[in-house]
PDB file of C-alpha atoms in Angstrom:
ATOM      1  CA  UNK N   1     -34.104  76.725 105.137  1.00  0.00           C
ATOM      2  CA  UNK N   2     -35.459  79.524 106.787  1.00  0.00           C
ATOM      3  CA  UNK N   3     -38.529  82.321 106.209  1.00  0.00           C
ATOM      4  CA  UNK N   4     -36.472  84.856 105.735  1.00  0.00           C
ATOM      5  CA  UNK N   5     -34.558  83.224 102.848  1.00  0.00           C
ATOM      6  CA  UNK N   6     -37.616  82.229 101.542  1.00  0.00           C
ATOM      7  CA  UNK N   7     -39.061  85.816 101.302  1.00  0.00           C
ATOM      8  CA  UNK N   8     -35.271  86.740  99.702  1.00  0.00           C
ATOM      9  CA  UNK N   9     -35.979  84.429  96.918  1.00  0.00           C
ATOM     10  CA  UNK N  10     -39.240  85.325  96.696  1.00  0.00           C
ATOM     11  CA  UNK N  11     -38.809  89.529  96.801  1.00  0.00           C
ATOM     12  CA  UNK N  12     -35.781  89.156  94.399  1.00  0.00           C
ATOM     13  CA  UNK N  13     -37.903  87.193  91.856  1.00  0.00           C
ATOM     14  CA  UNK N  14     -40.571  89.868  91.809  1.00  0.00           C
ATOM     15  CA  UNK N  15     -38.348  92.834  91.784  1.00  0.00           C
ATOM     16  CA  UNK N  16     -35.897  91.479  89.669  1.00  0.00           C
ATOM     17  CA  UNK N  17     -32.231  93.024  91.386  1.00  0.00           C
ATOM     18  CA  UNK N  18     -31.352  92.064  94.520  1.00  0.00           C
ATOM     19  CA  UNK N  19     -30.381  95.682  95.733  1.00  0.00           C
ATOM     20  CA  UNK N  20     -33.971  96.605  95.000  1.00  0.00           C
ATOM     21  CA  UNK N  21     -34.717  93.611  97.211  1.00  0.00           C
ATOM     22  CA  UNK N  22     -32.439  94.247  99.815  1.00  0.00           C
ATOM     23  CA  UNK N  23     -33.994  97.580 100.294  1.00  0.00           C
ATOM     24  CA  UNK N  24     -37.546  96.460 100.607  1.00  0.00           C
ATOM     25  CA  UNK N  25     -36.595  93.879 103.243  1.00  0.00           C
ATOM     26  CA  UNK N  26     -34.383  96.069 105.048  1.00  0.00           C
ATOM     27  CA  UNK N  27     -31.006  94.227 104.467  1.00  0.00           C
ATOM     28  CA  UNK N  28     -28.147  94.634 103.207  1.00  0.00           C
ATOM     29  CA  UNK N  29     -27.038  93.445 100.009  1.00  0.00           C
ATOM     30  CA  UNK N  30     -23.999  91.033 101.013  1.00  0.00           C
ATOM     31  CA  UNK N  31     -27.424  89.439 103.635  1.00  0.00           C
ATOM     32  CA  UNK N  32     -29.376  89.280 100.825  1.00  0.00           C
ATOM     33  CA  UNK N  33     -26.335  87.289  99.011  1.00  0.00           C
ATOM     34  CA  UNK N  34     -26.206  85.493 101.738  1.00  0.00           C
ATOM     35  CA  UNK N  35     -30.000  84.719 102.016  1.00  0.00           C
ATOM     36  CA  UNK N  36     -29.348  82.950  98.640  1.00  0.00           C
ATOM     37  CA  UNK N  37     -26.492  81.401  98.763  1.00  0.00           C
ATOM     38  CA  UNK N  38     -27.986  78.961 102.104  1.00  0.00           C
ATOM     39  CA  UNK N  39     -30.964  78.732 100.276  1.00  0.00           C
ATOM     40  CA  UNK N  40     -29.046  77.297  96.788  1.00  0.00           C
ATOM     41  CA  UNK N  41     -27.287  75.161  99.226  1.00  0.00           C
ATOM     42  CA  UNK N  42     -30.593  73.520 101.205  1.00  0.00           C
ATOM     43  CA  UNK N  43     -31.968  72.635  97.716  1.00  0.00           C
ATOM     44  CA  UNK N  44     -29.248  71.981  95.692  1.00  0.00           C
ATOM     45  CA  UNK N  45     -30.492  74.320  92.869  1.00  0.00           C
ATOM     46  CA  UNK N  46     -29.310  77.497  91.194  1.00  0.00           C
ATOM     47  CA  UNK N  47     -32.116  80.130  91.821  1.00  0.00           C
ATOM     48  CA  UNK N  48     -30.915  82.903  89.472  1.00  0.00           C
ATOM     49  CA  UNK N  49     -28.676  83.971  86.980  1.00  0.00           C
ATOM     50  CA  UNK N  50     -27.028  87.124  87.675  1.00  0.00           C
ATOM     51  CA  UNK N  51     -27.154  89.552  84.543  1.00  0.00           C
ATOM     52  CA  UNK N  52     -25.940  93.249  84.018  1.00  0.00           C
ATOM     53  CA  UNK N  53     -29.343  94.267  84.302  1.00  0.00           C
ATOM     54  CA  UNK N  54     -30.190  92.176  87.481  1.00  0.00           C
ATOM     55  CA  UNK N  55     -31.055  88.501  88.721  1.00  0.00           C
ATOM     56  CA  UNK N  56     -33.196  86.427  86.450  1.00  0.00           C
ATOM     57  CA  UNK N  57     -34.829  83.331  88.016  1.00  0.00           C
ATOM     58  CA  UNK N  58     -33.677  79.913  86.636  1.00  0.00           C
ATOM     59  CA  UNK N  59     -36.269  77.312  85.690  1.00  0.00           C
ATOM     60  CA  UNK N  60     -35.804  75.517  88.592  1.00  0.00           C
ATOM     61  CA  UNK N  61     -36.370  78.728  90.784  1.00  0.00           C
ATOM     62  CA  UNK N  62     -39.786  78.998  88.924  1.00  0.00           C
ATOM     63  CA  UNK N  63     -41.037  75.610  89.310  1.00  0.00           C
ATOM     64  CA  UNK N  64     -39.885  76.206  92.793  1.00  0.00           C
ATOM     65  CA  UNK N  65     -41.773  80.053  93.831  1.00  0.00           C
ATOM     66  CA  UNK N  66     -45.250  79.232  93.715  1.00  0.00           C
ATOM     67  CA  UNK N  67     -44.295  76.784  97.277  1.00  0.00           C
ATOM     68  CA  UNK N  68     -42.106  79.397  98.106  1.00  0.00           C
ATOM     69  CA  UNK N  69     -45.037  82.113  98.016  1.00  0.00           C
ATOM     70  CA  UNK N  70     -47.250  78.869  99.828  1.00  0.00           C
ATOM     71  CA  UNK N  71     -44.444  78.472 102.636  1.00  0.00           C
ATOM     72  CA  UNK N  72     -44.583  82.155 103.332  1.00  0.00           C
ATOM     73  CA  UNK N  73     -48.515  82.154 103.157  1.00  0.00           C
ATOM     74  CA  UNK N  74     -48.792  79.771 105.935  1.00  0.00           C
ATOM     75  CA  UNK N  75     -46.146  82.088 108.320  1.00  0.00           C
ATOM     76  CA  UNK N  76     -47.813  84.789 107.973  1.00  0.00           C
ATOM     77  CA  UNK N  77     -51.348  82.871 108.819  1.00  0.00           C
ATOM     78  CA  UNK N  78     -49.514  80.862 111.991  1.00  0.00           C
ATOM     79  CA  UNK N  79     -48.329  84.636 113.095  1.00  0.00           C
ATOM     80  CA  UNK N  80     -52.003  86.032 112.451  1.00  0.00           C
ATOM     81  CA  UNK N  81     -52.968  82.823 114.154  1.00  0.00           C
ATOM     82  CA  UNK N  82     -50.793  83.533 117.429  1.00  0.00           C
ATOM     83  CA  UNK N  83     -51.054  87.245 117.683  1.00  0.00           C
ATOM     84  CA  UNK N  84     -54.629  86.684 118.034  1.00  0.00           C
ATOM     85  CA  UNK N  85     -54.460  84.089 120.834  1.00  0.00           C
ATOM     86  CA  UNK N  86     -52.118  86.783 122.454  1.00  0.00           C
ATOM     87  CA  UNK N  87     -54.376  88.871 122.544  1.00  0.00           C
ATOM     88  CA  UNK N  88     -57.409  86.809 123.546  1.00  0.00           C
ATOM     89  CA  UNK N  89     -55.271  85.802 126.751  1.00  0.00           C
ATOM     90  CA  UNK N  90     -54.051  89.630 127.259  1.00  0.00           C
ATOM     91  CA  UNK N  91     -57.928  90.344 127.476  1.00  0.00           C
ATOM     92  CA  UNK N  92     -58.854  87.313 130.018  1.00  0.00           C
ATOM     93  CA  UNK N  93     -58.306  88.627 133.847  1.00  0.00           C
ATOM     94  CA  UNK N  94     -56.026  86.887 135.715  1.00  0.00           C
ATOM     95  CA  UNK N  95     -55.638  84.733 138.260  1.00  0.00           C
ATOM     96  CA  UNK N  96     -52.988  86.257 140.080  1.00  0.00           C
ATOM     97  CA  UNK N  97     -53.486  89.717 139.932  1.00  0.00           C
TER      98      UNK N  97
END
């Protein structure tokens, strides 16, 4: 399972198509199909039925976005996290130079 599959999941559940999703994330659509396929595989669930007018989250996938949106919450706080440490040490002189 990885972040990007989890923001897949999580950008075609709020947008509702996955070419719509695709778009915003800057992928193509057979990535995005790809995204969900490996996700569907690592937890063994269907996340959406695929309809005429676009992909509809199963139950499962709903019980299952709110950690989703968590997992992703905590990325993008460890990134904030180390971005500032990198630039705490890129403002410290250094010892060599």
């Amino acid at each position: 399972m990885h972040e990007r599959e989890l923001r897949t999941f999580v950008r075609i559940a709020e947008l509702g198509r996955m070419d719509l999703a695709a778009r915003a994330l800057g992928y193509s659509q057979p990535a995005i199909s790809y995204h969900v396929r490996s996700l569907e595989r690592a937890l063994g669930v269907r996340l959406f039925r695929r309809e005429a007018a676009g992909s509809r989250p199963t139950p499962e996938a709903e019980r299952l976005l709110p950690w989703a949106r968590a997992a992703l919450r905590l990325f993008d706080l460890m990134r904030s996290s180390a971005d500032g440490k990198r630039r705490a040490f890129a403002d410290e002189p250094s010892l060599l130079g």
